[in-house]
PDB file of C-alpha atoms and ligand atoms in Angstrom:
ATOM      1  CA  MET O   1      60.466 200.672  66.973  1.00 86.00           C
ATOM      2  CA  SER O   2      64.049 200.428  68.296  1.00 93.00           C
ATOM      3  CA  LYS O   3      64.622 202.225  71.608  1.00 96.00           C
ATOM      4  CA  ILE O   4      68.065 203.720  71.936  1.00 98.00           C
ATOM      5  CA  LEU O   5      69.592 204.955  75.211  1.00 98.00           C
ATOM      6  CA  ILE O   6      71.873 208.008  75.067  1.00 98.00           C
ATOM      7  CA  ILE O   7      74.130 208.631  77.921  1.00 98.00           C
ATOM      8  CA  GLU O   8      75.733 211.963  77.556  1.00 97.00           C
ATOM      9  CA  ASP O   9      76.188 214.937  79.915  1.00 96.00           C
ATOM     10  CA  GLU O  10      76.424 217.630  77.276  1.00 95.00           C
ATOM     11  CA  THR O  11      72.842 218.371  76.784  1.00 95.00           C
ATOM     12  CA  ASP O  12      73.262 220.188  73.344  1.00 95.00           C
ATOM     13  CA  ILE O  13      74.928 217.251  71.854  1.00 94.00           C
ATOM     14  CA  ALA O  14      72.536 214.841  73.537  1.00 96.00           C
ATOM     15  CA  ASP O  15      69.604 216.830  72.222  1.00 96.00           C
ATOM     16  CA  LEU O  16      71.286 216.741  68.512  1.00 95.00           C
ATOM     17  CA  GLU O  17      71.662 213.043  68.639  1.00 96.00           C
ATOM     18  CA  LYS O  18      68.182 212.612  69.987  1.00 97.00           C
ATOM     19  CA  ASP O  19      66.691 214.674  67.318  1.00 97.00           C
ATOM     20  CA  TYR O  20      68.370 213.030  64.317  1.00 96.00           C
ATOM     21  CA  LEU O  21      67.772 209.600  65.832  1.00 97.00           C
ATOM     22  CA  GLU O  22      64.084 210.451  66.274  1.00 97.00           C
ATOM     23  CA  LEU O  23      63.915 211.864  62.664  1.00 96.00           C
ATOM     24  CA  SER O  24      64.812 208.154  61.689  1.00 95.00           C
ATOM     25  CA  ASP O  25      62.072 206.644  63.638  1.00 95.00           C
ATOM     26  CA  PHE O  26      63.956 205.678  66.847  1.00 97.00           C
ATOM     27  CA  GLU O  27      62.482 205.933  70.268  1.00 97.00           C
ATOM     28  CA  VAL O  28      65.159 207.782  72.483  1.00 98.00           C
ATOM     29  CA  VAL O  29      65.837 208.031  76.273  1.00 98.00           C
ATOM     30  CA  VAL O  30      68.525 210.817  77.339  1.00 98.00           C
ATOM     31  CA  CYS O  31      70.564 210.418  80.606  1.00 97.00           C
ATOM     32  CA  ASN O  32      72.866 212.959  81.757  1.00 97.00           C
ATOM     33  CA  THR O  33      75.057 211.199  84.169  1.00 96.00           C
ATOM     34  CA  GLY O  34      76.779 207.836  84.009  1.00 96.00           C
ATOM     35  CA  LEU O  35      75.003 206.565  87.099  1.00 96.00           C
ATOM     36  CA  THR O  36      71.390 207.515  85.861  1.00 97.00           C
ATOM     37  CA  GLY O  37      72.194 205.979  82.560  1.00 97.00           C
ATOM     38  CA  LEU O  38      73.598 202.704  84.002  1.00 96.00           C
ATOM     39  CA  GLN O  39      70.167 202.417  86.275  1.00 95.00           C
ATOM     40  CA  ARG O  40      68.045 203.109  83.111  1.00 95.00           C
ATOM     41  CA  ALA O  41      69.902 200.501  81.242  1.00 94.00           C
ATOM     42  CA  GLN O  42      69.657 197.941  83.870  1.00 90.00           C
ATOM     43  CA  SER O  43      65.820 198.516  84.638  1.00 90.00           C
ATOM     44  CA  GLU O  44      64.580 199.019  80.955  1.00 91.00           C
ATOM     45  CA  SER O  45      65.107 197.123  77.831  1.00 90.00           C
ATOM     46  CA  PHE O  46      67.144 198.997  75.062  1.00 94.00           C
ATOM     47  CA  ASP O  47      68.110 197.880  71.545  1.00 93.00           C
ATOM     48  CA  LEU O  48      71.247 200.015  71.575  1.00 96.00           C
ATOM     49  CA  ILE O  49      73.326 202.493  73.947  1.00 97.00           C
ATOM     50  CA  VAL O  50      75.171 205.635  72.654  1.00 97.00           C
ATOM     51  CA  LEU O  51      77.610 206.071  75.494  1.00 96.00           C
ATOM     52  CA  ASP O  52      79.879 209.079  76.262  1.00 95.00           C
ATOM     53  CA  LEU O  53      83.006 208.446  78.058  1.00 93.00           C
ATOM     54  CA  MET O  54      83.741 211.555  80.017  1.00 92.00           C
ATOM     55  CA  LEU O  55      80.752 211.544  82.597  1.00 94.00           C
ATOM     56  CA  PRO O  56      79.967 212.705  86.074  1.00 89.00           C
ATOM     57  CA  GLU O  57      79.592 210.271  88.817  1.00 86.00           C
ATOM     58  CA  LEU O  58      80.418 207.141  86.963  1.00 93.00           C
ATOM     59  CA  ASP O  59      82.611 207.489  83.651  1.00 93.00           C
ATOM     60  CA  GLY O  60      81.803 205.607  80.388  1.00 93.00           C
ATOM     61  CA  PHE O  61      84.447 202.801  81.092  1.00 91.00           C
ATOM     62  CA  GLU O  62      82.842 201.845  84.092  1.00 92.00           C
ATOM     63  CA  VAL O  63      79.171 202.060  82.645  1.00 94.00           C
ATOM     64  CA  CYS O  64      80.036 199.829  79.950  1.00 92.00           C
ATOM     65  CA  ARG O  65      81.755 197.460  82.083  1.00 88.00           C
ATOM     66  CA  GLN O  66      78.643 196.971  84.355  1.00 90.00           C
ATOM     67  CA  ILE O  67      76.149 196.771  81.328  1.00 91.00           C
ATOM     68  CA  ARG O  68      78.283 194.361  79.752  1.00 85.00           C
ATOM     69  CA  GLN O  69      77.939 191.972  83.066  1.00 80.00           C
ATOM     70  CA  SER O  70      74.334 191.333  81.980  1.00 79.00           C
ATOM     71  CA  GLN O  71      73.634 192.528  78.455  1.00 83.00           C
ATOM     72  CA  ASN O  72      75.090 192.169  75.065  1.00 83.00           C
ATOM     73  CA  ILE O  73      73.417 194.887  73.091  1.00 89.00           C
ATOM     74  CA  PRO O  74      75.410 196.996  70.792  1.00 92.00           C
ATOM     75  CA  ILE O  75      77.415 199.715  72.698  1.00 93.00           C
ATOM     76  CA  ILE O  76      78.690 202.766  70.687  1.00 93.00           C
ATOM     77  CA  MET O  77      81.218 204.726  72.722  1.00 92.00           C
ATOM     78  CA  VAL O  78      81.982 208.523  72.077  1.00 93.00           C
ATOM     79  CA  SER O  79      84.829 210.563  73.127  1.00 90.00           C
ATOM     80  CA  ALA O  80      86.324 213.978  72.601  1.00 85.00           C
ATOM     81  CA  LYS O  81      89.854 212.544  72.697  1.00 82.00           C
ATOM     82  CA  LYS O  82      91.337 210.030  70.141  1.00 77.00           C
ATOM     83  CA  ASP O  83      93.646 208.575  72.721  1.00 77.00           C
ATOM     84  CA  ASP O  84      90.623 207.316  74.668  1.00 78.00           C
ATOM     85  CA  ILE O  85      89.902 205.051  71.559  1.00 73.00           C
ATOM     86  CA  ASP O  86      93.165 203.129  72.280  1.00 72.00           C
ATOM     87  CA  LYS O  87      92.265 202.988  75.883  1.00 73.00           C
ATOM     88  CA  ILE O  88      88.719 201.467  75.082  1.00 72.00           C
ATOM     89  CA  HIS O  89      90.693 198.800  72.850  1.00 68.00           C
ATOM     90  CA  GLY O  90      93.195 198.108  75.249  1.00 60.00           C
ATOM     91  CA  LEU O  91      90.588 197.398  78.193  1.00 67.00           C
ATOM     92  CA  GLY O  92      88.638 195.122  76.185  1.00 70.00           C
ATOM     93  CA  LEU O  93      85.461 196.383  77.555  1.00 74.00           C
ATOM     94  CA  GLY O  94      83.151 195.041  74.756  1.00 75.00           C
ATOM     95  CA  ALA O  95      82.088 198.272  73.243  1.00 83.00           C
ATOM     96  CA  ASP O  96      80.954 197.530  69.675  1.00 83.00           C
ATOM     97  CA  ASP O  97      81.941 200.896  67.930  1.00 86.00           C
ATOM     98  CA  TYR O  98      83.735 204.076  68.695  1.00 87.00           C
ATOM     99  CA  MET O  99      83.326 207.475  67.624  1.00 90.00           C
ATOM    100  CA  THR O 100      85.522 210.722  68.104  1.00 90.00           C
ATOM    101  CA  LYS O 101      83.750 214.037  68.822  1.00 89.00           C
ATOM    102  CA  PRO O 102      83.007 215.981  66.849  1.00 89.00           C
ATOM    103  CA  PHE O 103      81.078 213.661  64.480  1.00 89.00           C
ATOM    104  CA  SER O 104      78.131 214.430  62.210  1.00 91.00           C
ATOM    105  CA  PRO O 105      74.826 213.150  63.664  1.00 92.00           C
ATOM    106  CA  SER O 106      74.119 211.519  60.352  1.00 92.00           C
ATOM    107  CA  GLU O 107      77.095 209.310  60.576  1.00 93.00           C
ATOM    108  CA  LEU O 108      75.886 208.471  64.166  1.00 95.00           C
ATOM    109  CA  VAL O 109      72.348 207.293  62.650  1.00 96.00           C
ATOM    110  CA  ALA O 110      74.315 205.276  60.078  1.00 94.00           C
ATOM    111  CA  ARG O 111      76.287 203.419  62.542  1.00 94.00           C
ATOM    112  CA  VAL O 112      73.262 202.994  64.830  1.00 95.00           C
ATOM    113  CA  LYS O 113      71.408 201.369  62.049  1.00 94.00           C
ATOM    114  CA  ALA O 114      74.403 199.245  60.863  1.00 92.00           C
ATOM    115  CA  HIS O 115      74.864 197.908  64.323  1.00 91.00           C
ATOM    116  CA  LEU O 116      71.218 197.318  65.064  1.00 92.00           C
ATOM    117  CA  SER O 117      70.895 195.356  61.774  1.00 90.00           C
ATOM    118  CA  ARG O 118      74.024 193.193  62.552  1.00 85.00           C
ATOM    119  CA  TYR O 119      72.916 192.325  66.179  1.00 86.00           C
ATOM    120  CA  GLU O 120      69.509 191.320  64.830  1.00 83.00           C
ATOM    121  CA  ARG O 121      71.036 189.166  62.236  1.00 79.00           C
ATOM    122  CA  LEU O 122      73.198 187.568  65.285  1.00 76.00           C
ATOM    123  CA  VAL O 123      70.239 187.101  67.479  1.00 74.00           C
ATOM    124  CA  GLY O 124      68.385 185.491  64.475  1.00 68.00           C
ATOM    125  CA  SER O 125      71.254 183.042  63.714  1.00 64.00           C
ATOM    126  CA  GLY O 126      71.196 181.947  67.384  1.00 57.00           C
ATOM    127  CA  VAL O 127      74.669 183.307  67.781  1.00 55.00           C
ATOM    128  CA  VAL O 128      74.015 185.574  70.540  1.00 51.00           C
ATOM    129  CA  LYS O 129      72.086 183.782  73.221  1.00 47.00           C
ATOM    130  CA  SER O 130      70.647 184.568  76.782  1.00 41.00           C
ATOM    131  CA  GLU O 131      72.505 185.896  79.607  1.00 46.00           C
ATOM    132  CA  ASN O 132      75.622 183.982  81.142  1.00 52.00           C
ATOM    133  CA  ASP O 133      76.040 182.191  77.789  1.00 79.00           C
ATOM    134  CA  THR O 134      79.660 180.641  77.738  1.00 80.00           C
ATOM    135  CA  VAL O 135      81.453 178.646  75.345  1.00 83.00           C
ATOM    136  CA  GLU O 136      83.929 175.982  77.062  1.00 80.00           C
ATOM    137  CA  ILE O 137      86.452 173.971  75.178  1.00 81.00           C
ATOM    138  CA  ARG O 138      88.965 172.176  77.236  1.00 81.00           C
ATOM    139  CA  GLY O 139      90.617 174.763  79.247  1.00 83.00           C
ATOM    140  CA  LEU O 140      89.048 177.767  77.527  1.00 89.00           C
ATOM    141  CA  ARG O 141      86.171 179.457  78.601  1.00 88.00           C
ATOM    142  CA  ILE O 142      84.573 182.307  76.804  1.00 91.00           C
ATOM    143  CA  ASP O 143      81.941 184.247  78.697  1.00 88.00           C
ATOM    144  CA  LYS O 144      80.047 186.004  75.963  1.00 86.00           C
ATOM    145  CA  THR O 145      77.822 188.150  78.142  1.00 83.00           C
ATOM    146  CA  ALA O 146      80.706 189.687  79.931  1.00 84.00           C
ATOM    147  CA  ARG O 147      83.135 189.426  77.067  1.00 90.00           C
ATOM    148  CA  ARG O 148      85.721 187.871  79.027  1.00 91.00           C
ATOM    149  CA  VAL O 149      88.247 185.016  78.212  1.00 93.00           C
ATOM    150  CA  PHE O 150      89.606 182.566  80.768  1.00 91.00           C
ATOM    151  CA  ILE O 151      92.457 180.011  80.243  1.00 90.00           C
ATOM    152  CA  GLU O 152      92.676 177.588  82.931  1.00 85.00           C
ATOM    153  CA  GLY O 153      90.822 179.800  85.186  1.00 84.00           C
ATOM    154  CA  GLU O 154      93.043 182.877  84.378  1.00 87.00           C
ATOM    155  CA  GLU O 155      91.622 185.720  82.735  1.00 90.00           C
ATOM    156  CA  LYS O 156      93.225 187.033  79.453  1.00 93.00           C
ATOM    157  CA  ILE O 157      92.477 190.396  78.236  1.00 92.00           C
ATOM    158  CA  PHE O 158      91.062 190.703  74.754  1.00 93.00           C
ATOM    159  CA  THR O 159      90.466 193.570  72.406  1.00 91.00           C
ATOM    160  CA  THR O 160      86.953 193.590  70.707  1.00 89.00           C
ATOM    161  CA  LYS O 161      87.939 192.220  67.681  1.00 91.00           C
ATOM    162  CA  GLU O 162      90.310 189.605  69.155  1.00 94.00           C
ATOM    163  CA  PHE O 163      87.124 188.388  71.264  1.00 95.00           C
ATOM    164  CA  ASP O 164      84.861 188.513  68.286  1.00 94.00           C
ATOM    165  CA  LEU O 165      87.263 186.419  66.065  1.00 95.00           C
ATOM    166  CA  LEU O 166      87.948 184.064  68.645  1.00 96.00           C
ATOM    167  CA  THR O 167      84.250 183.430  69.652  1.00 94.00           C
ATOM    168  CA  PHE O 168      83.393 183.169  65.883  1.00 93.00           C
ATOM    169  CA  LEU O 169      85.853 180.483  65.403  1.00 94.00           C
ATOM    170  CA  ALA O 170      84.982 178.733  68.618  1.00 91.00           C
ATOM    171  CA  GLU O 171      81.274 178.793  67.881  1.00 87.00           C
ATOM    172  CA  ASN O 172      82.130 177.104  64.451  1.00 87.00           C
ATOM    173  CA  PRO O 173      84.454 174.363  65.341  1.00 84.00           C
ATOM    174  CA  ASN O 174      86.082 172.144  62.666  1.00 84.00           C
ATOM    175  CA  HIS O 175      85.156 174.546  60.037  1.00 88.00           C
ATOM    176  CA  VAL O 176      87.914 175.948  57.977  1.00 92.00           C
ATOM    177  CA  PHE O 177      87.589 179.465  57.411  1.00 93.00           C
ATOM    178  CA  THR O 178      89.564 181.356  54.771  1.00 92.00           C
ATOM    179  CA  LYS O 179      91.078 184.718  55.896  1.00 91.00           C
ATOM    180  CA  GLU O 180      88.706 186.577  53.367  1.00 88.00           C
ATOM    181  CA  GLU O 181      85.786 184.913  54.969  1.00 88.00           C
ATOM    182  CA  LEU O 182      86.976 185.792  58.582  1.00 91.00           C
ATOM    183  CA  PHE O 183      87.617 189.521  57.625  1.00 89.00           C
ATOM    184  CA  ARG O 184      84.372 189.790  56.238  1.00 86.00           C
ATOM    185  CA  GLU O 185      82.565 188.200  59.073  1.00 87.00           C
ATOM    186  CA  ILE O 186      84.459 190.058  61.804  1.00 89.00           C
ATOM    187  CA  TRP O 187      85.261 193.428  60.028  1.00 84.00           C
ATOM    188  CA  ASP O 188      82.227 193.798  57.956  1.00 66.00           C
ATOM    189  CA  MET O 189      81.216 197.384  58.920  1.00 61.00           C
ATOM    190  CA  GLU O 190      84.714 198.795  58.703  1.00 55.00           C
ATOM    191  CA  SER O 191      86.136 200.097  55.298  1.00 49.00           C
ATOM    192  CA  ILE O 192      89.688 200.163  55.966  1.00 62.00           C
ATOM    193  CA  GLY O 193      91.893 197.194  56.660  1.00 66.00           C
ATOM    194  CA  ASP O 194      92.511 193.876  54.807  1.00 77.00           C
ATOM    195  CA  ILE O 195      93.080 190.048  55.394  1.00 81.00           C
ATOM    196  CA  ALA O 196      96.680 190.579  56.765  1.00 86.00           C
ATOM    197  CA  THR O 197      94.522 191.991  60.052  1.00 88.00           C
ATOM    198  CA  VAL O 198      93.169 188.701  60.342  1.00 92.00           C
ATOM    199  CA  THR O 199      96.574 187.213  60.562  1.00 92.00           C
ATOM    200  CA  VAL O 200      97.872 189.767  63.153  1.00 92.00           C
ATOM    201  CA  HIS O 201      94.621 189.085  65.221  1.00 94.00           C
ATOM    202  CA  ILE O 202      95.185 185.352  65.015  1.00 95.00           C
ATOM    203  CA  LYS O 203      98.807 185.821  66.181  1.00 94.00           C
ATOM    204  CA  LYS O 204      97.658 188.001  69.193  1.00 94.00           C
ATOM    205  CA  ILE O 205      94.951 185.435  70.261  1.00 96.00           C
ATOM    206  CA  ARG O 206      97.298 182.606  70.013  1.00 95.00           C
ATOM    207  CA  GLU O 207      99.686 184.466  72.270  1.00 94.00           C
ATOM    208  CA  LYS O 208      97.037 184.649  74.937  1.00 94.00           C
ATOM    209  CA  ILE O 209      95.599 181.194  74.672  1.00 95.00           C
ATOM    210  CA  GLU O 210      97.937 178.728  73.075  1.00 94.00           C
ATOM    211  CA  LYS O 211     100.884 176.988  75.165  1.00 90.00           C
ATOM    212  CA  ASP O 212     103.043 176.392  72.322  1.00 88.00           C
ATOM    213  CA  ASN O 213     102.180 178.332  69.216  1.00 82.00           C
ATOM    214  CA  SER O 214     104.040 175.884  67.058  1.00 84.00           C
ATOM    215  CA  LYS O 215     101.547 173.288  68.316  1.00 88.00           C
ATOM    216  CA  PRO O 216      98.394 175.200  68.756  1.00 91.00           C
ATOM    217  CA  ASP O 217      95.646 173.523  70.904  1.00 90.00           C
ATOM    218  CA  TYR O 218      92.943 175.619  69.711  1.00 94.00           C
ATOM    219  CA  ILE O 219      93.363 177.485  66.665  1.00 95.00           C
ATOM    220  CA  GLU O 220      95.015 175.560  63.737  1.00 94.00           C
ATOM    221  CA  THR O 221      96.658 176.955  60.509  1.00 93.00           C
ATOM    222  CA  ILE O 222      95.440 175.109  57.392  1.00 91.00           C
ATOM    223  CA  TRP O 223      98.287 175.884  55.081  1.00 89.00           C
ATOM    224  CA  GLY O 224      97.331 177.771  51.810  1.00 87.00           C
ATOM    225  CA  VAL O 225      93.586 177.734  53.213  1.00 89.00           C
ATOM    226  CA  GLY O 226      92.860 179.625  56.472  1.00 92.00           C
ATOM    227  CA  TYR O 227      92.124 178.695  60.006  1.00 95.00           C
ATOM    228  CA  ARG O 228      90.238 176.192  61.726  1.00 94.00           C
ATOM    229  CA  PHE O 229      89.146 175.891  65.567  1.00 92.00           C
ATOM    230  CA  LYS O 230      90.125 172.344  66.824  1.00 89.00           C
ATOM    231  CA  VAL O 231      87.672 170.531  69.033  1.00 77.00           C
TER     232      VAL O 231
HETATM  233 CA1   CA S   1      81.056 214.222  78.436  1.00 51.61          CA
END
């Protein structure tokens, strides 16, 4: 049985989420502050975390950042403000998904299930490995546990999807992927968007890691086909 941690200070919302998840056979633990939630996440093993953003003691941003230093389990962040979603993206905290309140509990359950099965698939394929798992290629270092990227030792801030795309390419070097394949791989649970999204993300990644975009060291364009990570 999968074990879910809900970190939410509004007890009626927490209770509703808990009820729905328990009806779907999940084991659920609720913490009402950021600090107790973080302590619980660090001392017990969970399969997924539902994390509210505005929390007493320690906010959701900080809780997410600290959990990501040691764990790569799925984290779904929830917020009452749409603006916060942009902030979550911008900070590259490594949250896997975001939901804006109010949302239907059944949608939460659907997303929890989707993230758990995706994560299990990644673990099964060996893509997700142990703690402090890093990928290093020449001057590029990807710290998968903390979800941080460094070029020649200097940290570059990545959004969740940029990070996922770069990591996927770097872990499958010398393989040419079409935009369609990359879109399916990285955006597989989202219904909106198209392959142009891939082009935009590749461009943003290159701005962060390449010295010269016309002669990329890492991500090469294979004209008419797609992209390849060079080794
Ligand atoms: Ca709250």
